[in-house]
Tab-separated table of C-alpha atoms and ligand atoms in Angstrom:
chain	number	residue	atom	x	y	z
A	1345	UNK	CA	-20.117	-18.798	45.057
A	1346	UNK	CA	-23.279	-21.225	44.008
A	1347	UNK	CA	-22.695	-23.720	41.635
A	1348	UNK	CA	-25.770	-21.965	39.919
A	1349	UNK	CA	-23.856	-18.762	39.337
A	1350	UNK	CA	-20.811	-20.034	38.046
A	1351	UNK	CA	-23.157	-22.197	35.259
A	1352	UNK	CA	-24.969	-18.604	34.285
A	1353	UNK	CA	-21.552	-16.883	34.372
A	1354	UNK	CA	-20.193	-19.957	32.051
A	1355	UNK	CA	-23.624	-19.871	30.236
A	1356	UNK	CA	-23.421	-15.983	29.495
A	1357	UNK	CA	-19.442	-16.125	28.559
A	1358	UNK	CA	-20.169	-18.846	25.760
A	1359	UNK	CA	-23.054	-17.220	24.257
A	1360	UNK	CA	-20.797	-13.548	24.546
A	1361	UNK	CA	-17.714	-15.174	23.366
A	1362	UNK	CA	-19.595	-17.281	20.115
A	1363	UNK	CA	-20.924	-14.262	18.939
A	1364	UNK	CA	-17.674	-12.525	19.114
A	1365	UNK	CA	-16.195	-15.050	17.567
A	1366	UNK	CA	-19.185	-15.174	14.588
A	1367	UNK	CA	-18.224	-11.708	13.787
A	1368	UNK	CA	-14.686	-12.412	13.688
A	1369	UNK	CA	-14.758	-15.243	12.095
A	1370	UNK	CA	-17.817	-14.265	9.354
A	1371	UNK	CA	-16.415	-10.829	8.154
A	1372	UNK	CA	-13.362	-10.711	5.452
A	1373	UNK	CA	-11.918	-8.075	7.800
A	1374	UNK	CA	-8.604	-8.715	5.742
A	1375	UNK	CA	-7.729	-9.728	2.291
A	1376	UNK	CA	-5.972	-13.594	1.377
A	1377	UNK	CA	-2.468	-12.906	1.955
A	1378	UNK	CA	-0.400	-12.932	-1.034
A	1379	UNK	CA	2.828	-12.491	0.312
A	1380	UNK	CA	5.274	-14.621	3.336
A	1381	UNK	CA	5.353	-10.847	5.418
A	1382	UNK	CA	0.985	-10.822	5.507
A	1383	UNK	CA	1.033	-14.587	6.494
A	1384	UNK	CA	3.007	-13.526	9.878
A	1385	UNK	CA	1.088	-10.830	9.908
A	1386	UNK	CA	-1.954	-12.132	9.841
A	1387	UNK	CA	-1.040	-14.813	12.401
A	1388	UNK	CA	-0.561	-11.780	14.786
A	1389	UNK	CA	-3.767	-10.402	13.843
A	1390	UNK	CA	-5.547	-13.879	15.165
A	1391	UNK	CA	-3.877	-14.232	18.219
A	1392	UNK	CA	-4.503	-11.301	19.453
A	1393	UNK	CA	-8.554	-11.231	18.068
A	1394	UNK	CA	-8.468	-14.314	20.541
A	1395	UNK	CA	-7.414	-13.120	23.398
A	1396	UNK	CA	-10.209	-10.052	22.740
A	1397	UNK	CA	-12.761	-12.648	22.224
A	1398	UNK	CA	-11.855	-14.366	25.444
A	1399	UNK	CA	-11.575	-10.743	27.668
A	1400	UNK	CA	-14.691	-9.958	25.814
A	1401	UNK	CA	-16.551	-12.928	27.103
A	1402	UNK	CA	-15.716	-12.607	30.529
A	1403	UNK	CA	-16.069	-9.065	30.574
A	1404	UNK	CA	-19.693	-9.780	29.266
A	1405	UNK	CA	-20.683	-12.245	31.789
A	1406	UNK	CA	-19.781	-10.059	34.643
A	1407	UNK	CA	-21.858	-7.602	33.957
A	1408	UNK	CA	-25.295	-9.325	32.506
A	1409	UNK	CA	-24.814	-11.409	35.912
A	1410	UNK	CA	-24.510	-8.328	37.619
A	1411	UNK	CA	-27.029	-6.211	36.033
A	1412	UNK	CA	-29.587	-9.130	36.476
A	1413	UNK	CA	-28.749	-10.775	39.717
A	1414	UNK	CA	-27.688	-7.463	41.889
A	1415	UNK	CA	-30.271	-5.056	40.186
A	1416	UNK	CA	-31.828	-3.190	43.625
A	1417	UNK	CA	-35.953	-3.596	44.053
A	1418	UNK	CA	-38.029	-0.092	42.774
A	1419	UNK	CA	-38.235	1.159	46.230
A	1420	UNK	CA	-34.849	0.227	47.474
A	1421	UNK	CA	-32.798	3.132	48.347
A	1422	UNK	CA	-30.411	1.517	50.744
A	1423	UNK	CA	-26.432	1.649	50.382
A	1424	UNK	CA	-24.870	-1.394	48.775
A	1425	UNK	CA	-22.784	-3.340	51.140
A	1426	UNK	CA	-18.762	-1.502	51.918
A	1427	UNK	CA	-15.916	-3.248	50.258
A	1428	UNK	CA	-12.157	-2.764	50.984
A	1429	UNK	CA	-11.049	-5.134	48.010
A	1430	UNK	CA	-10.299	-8.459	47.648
A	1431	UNK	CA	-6.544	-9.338	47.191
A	1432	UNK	CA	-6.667	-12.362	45.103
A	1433	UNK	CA	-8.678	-10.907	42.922
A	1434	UNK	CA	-5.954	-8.242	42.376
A	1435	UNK	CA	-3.524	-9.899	41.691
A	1436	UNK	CA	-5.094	-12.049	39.421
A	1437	UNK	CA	-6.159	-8.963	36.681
A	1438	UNK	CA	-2.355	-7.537	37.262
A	1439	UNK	CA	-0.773	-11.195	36.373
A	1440	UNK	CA	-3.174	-12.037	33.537
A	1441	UNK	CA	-2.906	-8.812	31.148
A	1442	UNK	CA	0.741	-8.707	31.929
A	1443	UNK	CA	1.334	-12.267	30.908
A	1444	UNK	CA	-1.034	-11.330	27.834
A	1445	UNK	CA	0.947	-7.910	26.855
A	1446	UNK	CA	4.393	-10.308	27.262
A	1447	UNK	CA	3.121	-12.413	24.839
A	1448	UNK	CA	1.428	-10.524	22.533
A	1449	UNK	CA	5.205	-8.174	22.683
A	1450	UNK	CA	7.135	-10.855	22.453
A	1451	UNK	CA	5.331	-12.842	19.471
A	1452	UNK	CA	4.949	-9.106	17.123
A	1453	UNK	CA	8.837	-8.639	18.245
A	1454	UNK	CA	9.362	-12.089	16.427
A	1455	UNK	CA	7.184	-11.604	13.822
A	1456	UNK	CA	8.489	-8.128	12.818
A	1457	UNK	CA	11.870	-9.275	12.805
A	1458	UNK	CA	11.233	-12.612	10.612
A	1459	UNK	CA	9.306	-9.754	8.028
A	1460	UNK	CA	12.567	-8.274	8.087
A	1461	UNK	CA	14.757	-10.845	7.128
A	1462	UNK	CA	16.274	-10.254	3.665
A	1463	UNK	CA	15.981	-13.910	1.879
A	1464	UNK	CA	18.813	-15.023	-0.519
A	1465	UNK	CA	19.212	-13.421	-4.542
A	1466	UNK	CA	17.450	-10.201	-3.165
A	1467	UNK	CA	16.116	-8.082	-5.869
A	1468	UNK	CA	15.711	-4.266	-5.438
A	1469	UNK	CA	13.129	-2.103	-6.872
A	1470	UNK	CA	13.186	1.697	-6.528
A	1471	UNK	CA	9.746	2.913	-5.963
A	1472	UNK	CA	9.214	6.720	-6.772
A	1473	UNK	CA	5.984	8.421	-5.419
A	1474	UNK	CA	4.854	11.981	-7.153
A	1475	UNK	CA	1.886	13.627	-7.573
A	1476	UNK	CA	-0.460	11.340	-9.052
A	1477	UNK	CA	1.383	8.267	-9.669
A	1478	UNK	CA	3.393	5.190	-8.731
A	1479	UNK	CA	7.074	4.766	-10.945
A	1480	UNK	CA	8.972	1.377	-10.390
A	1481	UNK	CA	12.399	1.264	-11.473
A	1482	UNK	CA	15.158	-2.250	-11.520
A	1483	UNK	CA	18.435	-0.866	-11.216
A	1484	UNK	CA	19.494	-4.945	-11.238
A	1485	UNK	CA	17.931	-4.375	-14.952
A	1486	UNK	CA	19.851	-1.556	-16.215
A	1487	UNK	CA	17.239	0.908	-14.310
A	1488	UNK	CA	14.499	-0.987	-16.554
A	1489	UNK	CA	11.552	1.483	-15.453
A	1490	UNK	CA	7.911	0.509	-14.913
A	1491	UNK	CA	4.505	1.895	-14.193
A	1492	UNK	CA	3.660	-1.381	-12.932
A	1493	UNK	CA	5.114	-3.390	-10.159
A	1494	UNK	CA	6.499	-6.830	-12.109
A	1495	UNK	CA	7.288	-8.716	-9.063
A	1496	UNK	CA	8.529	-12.865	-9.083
A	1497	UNK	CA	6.576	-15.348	-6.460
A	1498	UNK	CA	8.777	-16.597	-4.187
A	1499	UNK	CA	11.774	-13.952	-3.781
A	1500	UNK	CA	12.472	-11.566	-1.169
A	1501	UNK	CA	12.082	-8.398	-2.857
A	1502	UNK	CA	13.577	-5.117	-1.168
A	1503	UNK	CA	11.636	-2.240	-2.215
A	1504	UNK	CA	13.364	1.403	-1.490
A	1505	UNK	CA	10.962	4.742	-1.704
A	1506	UNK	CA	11.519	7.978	-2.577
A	1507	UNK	CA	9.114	10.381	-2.808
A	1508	UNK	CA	9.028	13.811	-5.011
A	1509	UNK	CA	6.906	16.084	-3.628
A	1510	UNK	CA	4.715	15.549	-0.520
A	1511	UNK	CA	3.993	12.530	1.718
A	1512	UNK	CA	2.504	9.344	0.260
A	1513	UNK	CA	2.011	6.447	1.485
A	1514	UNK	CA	2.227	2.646	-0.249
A	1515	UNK	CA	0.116	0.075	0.145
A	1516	UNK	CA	-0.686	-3.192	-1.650
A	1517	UNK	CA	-3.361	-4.723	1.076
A	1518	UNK	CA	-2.357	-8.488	0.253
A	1519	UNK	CA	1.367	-7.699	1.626
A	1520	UNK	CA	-0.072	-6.486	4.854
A	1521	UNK	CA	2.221	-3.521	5.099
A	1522	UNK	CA	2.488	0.318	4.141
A	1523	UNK	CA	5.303	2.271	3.997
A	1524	UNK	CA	5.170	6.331	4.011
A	1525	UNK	CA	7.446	8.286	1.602
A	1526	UNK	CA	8.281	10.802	3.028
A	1527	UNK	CA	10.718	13.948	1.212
A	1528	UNK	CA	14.464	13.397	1.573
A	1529	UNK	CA	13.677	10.113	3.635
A	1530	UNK	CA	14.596	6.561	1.717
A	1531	UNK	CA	12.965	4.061	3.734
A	1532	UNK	CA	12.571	0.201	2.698
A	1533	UNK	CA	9.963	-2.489	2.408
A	1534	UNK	CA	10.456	-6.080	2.200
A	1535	UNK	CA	8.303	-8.556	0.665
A	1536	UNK	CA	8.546	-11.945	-0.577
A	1537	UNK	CA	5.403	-12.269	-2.745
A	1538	UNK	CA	3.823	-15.977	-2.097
A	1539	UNK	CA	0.842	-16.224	-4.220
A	1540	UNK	CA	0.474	-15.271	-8.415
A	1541	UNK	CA	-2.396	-12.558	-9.108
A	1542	UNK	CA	-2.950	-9.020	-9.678
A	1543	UNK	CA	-3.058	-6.684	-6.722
A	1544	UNK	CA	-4.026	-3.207	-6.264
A	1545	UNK	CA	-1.215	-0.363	-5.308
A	1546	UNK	CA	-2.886	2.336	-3.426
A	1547	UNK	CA	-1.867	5.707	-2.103
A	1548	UNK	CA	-2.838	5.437	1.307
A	1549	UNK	CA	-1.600	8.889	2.889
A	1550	UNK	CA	-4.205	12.133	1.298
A	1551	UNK	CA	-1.429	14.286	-0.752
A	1552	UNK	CA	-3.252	16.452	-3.146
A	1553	UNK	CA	-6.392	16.841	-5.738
A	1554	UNK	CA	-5.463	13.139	-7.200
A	1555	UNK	CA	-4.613	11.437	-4.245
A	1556	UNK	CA	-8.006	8.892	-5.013
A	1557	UNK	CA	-6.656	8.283	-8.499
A	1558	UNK	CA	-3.101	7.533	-7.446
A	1559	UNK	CA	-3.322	3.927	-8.011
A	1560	UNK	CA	-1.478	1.062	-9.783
A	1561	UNK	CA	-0.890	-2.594	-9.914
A	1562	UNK	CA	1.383	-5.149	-8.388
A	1563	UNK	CA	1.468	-8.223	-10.650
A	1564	UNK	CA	3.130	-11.346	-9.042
A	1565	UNK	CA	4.240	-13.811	-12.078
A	1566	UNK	CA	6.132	-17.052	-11.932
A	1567	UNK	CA	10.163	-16.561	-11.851
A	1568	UNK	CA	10.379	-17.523	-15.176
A	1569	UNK	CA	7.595	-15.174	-16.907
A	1570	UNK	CA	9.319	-12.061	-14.683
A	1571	UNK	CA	12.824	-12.713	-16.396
A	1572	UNK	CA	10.960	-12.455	-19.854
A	1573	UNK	CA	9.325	-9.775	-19.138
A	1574	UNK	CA	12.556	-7.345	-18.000
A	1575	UNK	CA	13.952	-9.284	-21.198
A	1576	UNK	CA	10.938	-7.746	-23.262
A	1577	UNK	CA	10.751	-4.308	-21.919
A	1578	UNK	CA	14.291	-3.888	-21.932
A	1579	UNK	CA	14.190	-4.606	-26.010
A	1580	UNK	CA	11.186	-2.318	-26.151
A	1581	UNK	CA	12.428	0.466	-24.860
A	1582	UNK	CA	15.889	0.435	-26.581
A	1583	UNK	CA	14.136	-0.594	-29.986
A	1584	UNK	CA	15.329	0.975	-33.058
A	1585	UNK	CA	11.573	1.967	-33.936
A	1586	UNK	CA	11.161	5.507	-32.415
A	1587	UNK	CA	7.415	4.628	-32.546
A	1588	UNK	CA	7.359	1.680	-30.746
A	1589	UNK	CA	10.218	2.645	-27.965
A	1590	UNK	CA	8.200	5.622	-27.348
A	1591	UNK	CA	5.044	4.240	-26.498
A	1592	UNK	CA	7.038	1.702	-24.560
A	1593	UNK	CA	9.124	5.078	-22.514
A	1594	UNK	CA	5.409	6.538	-22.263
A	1595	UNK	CA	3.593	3.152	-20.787
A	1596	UNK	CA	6.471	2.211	-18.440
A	1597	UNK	CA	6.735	5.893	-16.881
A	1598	UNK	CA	3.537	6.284	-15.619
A	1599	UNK	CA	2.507	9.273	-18.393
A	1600	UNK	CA	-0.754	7.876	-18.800
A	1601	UNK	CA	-1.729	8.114	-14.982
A	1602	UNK	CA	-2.352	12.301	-15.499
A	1603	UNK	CA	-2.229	13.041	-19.397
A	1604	UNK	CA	-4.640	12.543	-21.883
A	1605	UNK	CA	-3.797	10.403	-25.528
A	1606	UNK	CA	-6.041	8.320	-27.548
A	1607	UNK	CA	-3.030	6.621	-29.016
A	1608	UNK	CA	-1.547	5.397	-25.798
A	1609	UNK	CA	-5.417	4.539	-24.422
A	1610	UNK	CA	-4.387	7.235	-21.915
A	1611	UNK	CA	-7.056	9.298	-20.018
A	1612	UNK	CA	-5.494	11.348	-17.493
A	1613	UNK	CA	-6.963	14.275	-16.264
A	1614	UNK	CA	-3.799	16.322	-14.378
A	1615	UNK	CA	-2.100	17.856	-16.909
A	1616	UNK	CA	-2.381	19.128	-20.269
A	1617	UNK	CA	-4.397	16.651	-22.585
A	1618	UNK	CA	-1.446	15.415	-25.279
A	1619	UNK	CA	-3.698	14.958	-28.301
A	1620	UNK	CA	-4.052	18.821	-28.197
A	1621	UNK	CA	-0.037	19.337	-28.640
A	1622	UNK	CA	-0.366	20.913	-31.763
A	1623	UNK	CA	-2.319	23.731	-30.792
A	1624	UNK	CA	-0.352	24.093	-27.225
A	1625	UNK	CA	2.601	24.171	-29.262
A	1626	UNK	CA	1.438	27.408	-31.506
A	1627	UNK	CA	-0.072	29.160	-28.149
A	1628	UNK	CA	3.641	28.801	-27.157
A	1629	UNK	CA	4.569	30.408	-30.679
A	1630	UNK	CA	7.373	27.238	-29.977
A	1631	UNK	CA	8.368	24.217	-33.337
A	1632	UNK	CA	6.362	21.481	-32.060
A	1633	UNK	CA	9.176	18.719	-30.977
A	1634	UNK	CA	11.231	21.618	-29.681
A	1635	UNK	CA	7.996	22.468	-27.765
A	1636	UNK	CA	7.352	18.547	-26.318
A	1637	UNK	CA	10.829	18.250	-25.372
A	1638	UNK	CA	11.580	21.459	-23.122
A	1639	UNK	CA	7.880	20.630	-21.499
A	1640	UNK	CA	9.476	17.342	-20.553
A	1641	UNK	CA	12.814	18.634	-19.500
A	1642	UNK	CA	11.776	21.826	-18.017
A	1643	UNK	CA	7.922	21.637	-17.045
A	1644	UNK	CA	7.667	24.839	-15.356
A	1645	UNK	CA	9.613	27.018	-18.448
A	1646	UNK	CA	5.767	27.184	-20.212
A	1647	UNK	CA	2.634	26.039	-18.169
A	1648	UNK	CA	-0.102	25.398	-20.467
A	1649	UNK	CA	-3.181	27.464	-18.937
A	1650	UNK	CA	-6.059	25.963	-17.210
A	1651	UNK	CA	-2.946	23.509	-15.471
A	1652	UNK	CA	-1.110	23.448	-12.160
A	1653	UNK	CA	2.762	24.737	-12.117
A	1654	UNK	CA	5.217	22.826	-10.164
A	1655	UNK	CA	2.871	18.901	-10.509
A	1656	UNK	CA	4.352	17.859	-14.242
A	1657	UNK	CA	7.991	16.280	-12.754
A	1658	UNK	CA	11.011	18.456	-13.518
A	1659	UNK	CA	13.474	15.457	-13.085
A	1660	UNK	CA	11.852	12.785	-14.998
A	1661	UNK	CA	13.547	14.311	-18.105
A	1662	UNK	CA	17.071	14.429	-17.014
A	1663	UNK	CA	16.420	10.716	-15.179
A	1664	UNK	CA	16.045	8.713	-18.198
A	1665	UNK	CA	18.325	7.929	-20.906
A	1666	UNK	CA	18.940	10.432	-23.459
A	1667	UNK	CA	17.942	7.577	-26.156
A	1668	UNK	CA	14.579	7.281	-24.394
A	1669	UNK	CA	14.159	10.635	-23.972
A	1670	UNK	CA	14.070	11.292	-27.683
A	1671	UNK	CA	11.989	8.052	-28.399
A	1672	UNK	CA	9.113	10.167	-26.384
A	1673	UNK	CA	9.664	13.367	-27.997
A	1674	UNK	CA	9.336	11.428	-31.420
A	1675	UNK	CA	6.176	9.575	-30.297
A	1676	UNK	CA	4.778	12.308	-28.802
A	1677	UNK	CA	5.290	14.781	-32.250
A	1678	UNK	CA	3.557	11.913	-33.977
A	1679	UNK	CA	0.953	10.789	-32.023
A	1680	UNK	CA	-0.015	13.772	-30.025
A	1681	UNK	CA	-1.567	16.001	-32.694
A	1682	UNK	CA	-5.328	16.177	-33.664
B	595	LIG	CU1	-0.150	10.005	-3.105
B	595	LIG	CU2	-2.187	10.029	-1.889
């Protein structure tokens, strides 16, 4: 080979590889990691962008040298020249991508079981999943439940799905991870959240009508600000003021993410619009709290028309405490009438 065609090789690889490399480089292909699990993750993500860059390059320069250099005249017809391999060659491009597989299996194998390490003081969240909505519950906090996820920086948090209906799938982009529920399946999640902010939960898996509004957020506080807020809700929901437990029972469970009421700021769309119990209640020829409670208990026992059957959770009724459970009902009799 002449000197001059290993400088245009060289020549062509740089050029190929910088623009690669550009576009890697230039393009937020992935969100600032917010927890220790995307950090590894991400690591993984630039070693092997890399070792495409590099491939890429070479790859590149082979064929613009070829296309240019060996291009045949107008009028050539002739046969190119016969070749029966070359066995250096050959084993080079076996040795290289094995070596490069190896490494890229042996460095995910590491980094998948570091993401998997449970840190010290674990706290566990259960995370339920049901058409349209996202329901975080503490059982370390007396089953403290939340329609946000509260999470501390800095502690390996273990979170443990369950879904209600269909397949959904969770995914908070700044952890780097998903995690499909999947019906009669309890599968984990581990995350030890690095960096304070607000984050987006999204339902990542399409499972019915609202699958694009099944969205919440994760909300990464300081240790300190996470123990007053369980301390907070905790008091709110178990507060002698039907009124104000309520709306606490209401906010933390997620109601607002498919029901309508002005006095909750809620604007759901799913099912039945709550400032209109009243008149629900008298198309069910049913006493109004009487009414709101067997709807929560027993969704299906009276659909409201112009509503889906089997969407409006039979189980959240029988899943909180019977003190909460009446808090609702109260709020609800008050507040959702026009
Ligand atoms: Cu739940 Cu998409």
């Amino acid at each position: 080979m002449r000197r001059g065609s290993i400088a245009s090789l060289l020549g062509i690889g740089i050029v190929a590889g910088g623009i690669a490399a550009a576009v890697a480089v230039a393009l937020p292909w992935l969100p600032t990691p917010a927890s220790r699990e995307a950090s590894r993750i991400d690591f993984e993500f630039w070693f092997v962008v890399i070792i495409c860059i590099v491939i890429f390059a070479v790859v590149i320069a082979a064929i613009l040298y070829s296309v240019i250099v060996f291009r045949a005249a107008p009028d050539d017809d002739s046969d190119g020249p016969p070749i029966h391999g070359h066995t250096g060659l050959e084993i080079a491009w076996t040795i290289v991508p094995t070596l490069l597989v190896t490494a890229i299996g042996i460095s995910s194998a590491i980094v998948l079981s570091n993401d998997d390490a449970l840190g010290k003081n674990v706290l566990h969240i259960n995370v339920t999943a049901q058409q349209f909505a996202w329901t975080f519950s503490y059982p370390d906090s007396k089953n403290l439940t939340s329609a946000t996820l509260m999470l501390p920086k800095d502690r390996s948090v273990l979170l443990t799905f369950t879904s209600k209906d269909v397949i959904h799938s969770f995914w908070v982009p700044e952890f780097g991870q998903k995690q499909d529920t999947v019906p009669g399946l309890h599968p984990t999640l581990h995350i030890t959240p690095d960096r304070l902010g607000t984050f987006p939960v999204i339902c990542t898996e399409l499972c019915g009508l609202g699958h694009a509004t099944m969205r919440t957020t994760a909300i990464v506080m300081s240790p300190k600000a996470f123990d007053k807020w369980v301390a907070g809700q905790s008091k709110a929901v178990t507060s002698p003021n039907a009124g104000q437990a309520g709306a606490a029972v209401f906010k933390n469970n997620g109601c607002a993410a498919c029901h309508t009421l002005t006095a909750a700021g809620a604007a759901g769309k799913v099912g039945p619009d709550l400032d209109k119990l009243t008149t629900y209640a008298k198309q069910a020829k049913q006493p109004l709290a009487a009414f709101v409670r067997s709807s929560i208990v027993d969704p299906n026992a009276y659909v409201q028309s112009g509503y889906p059957k089997n969407v409006m959770p039979g189980t959240f009724g029988t899943s909180i405490p019977k003190q909460q459970l009446d808090a609702l009902v109260t709020y609800l009799t008050t507040n959702g009438s026009k």
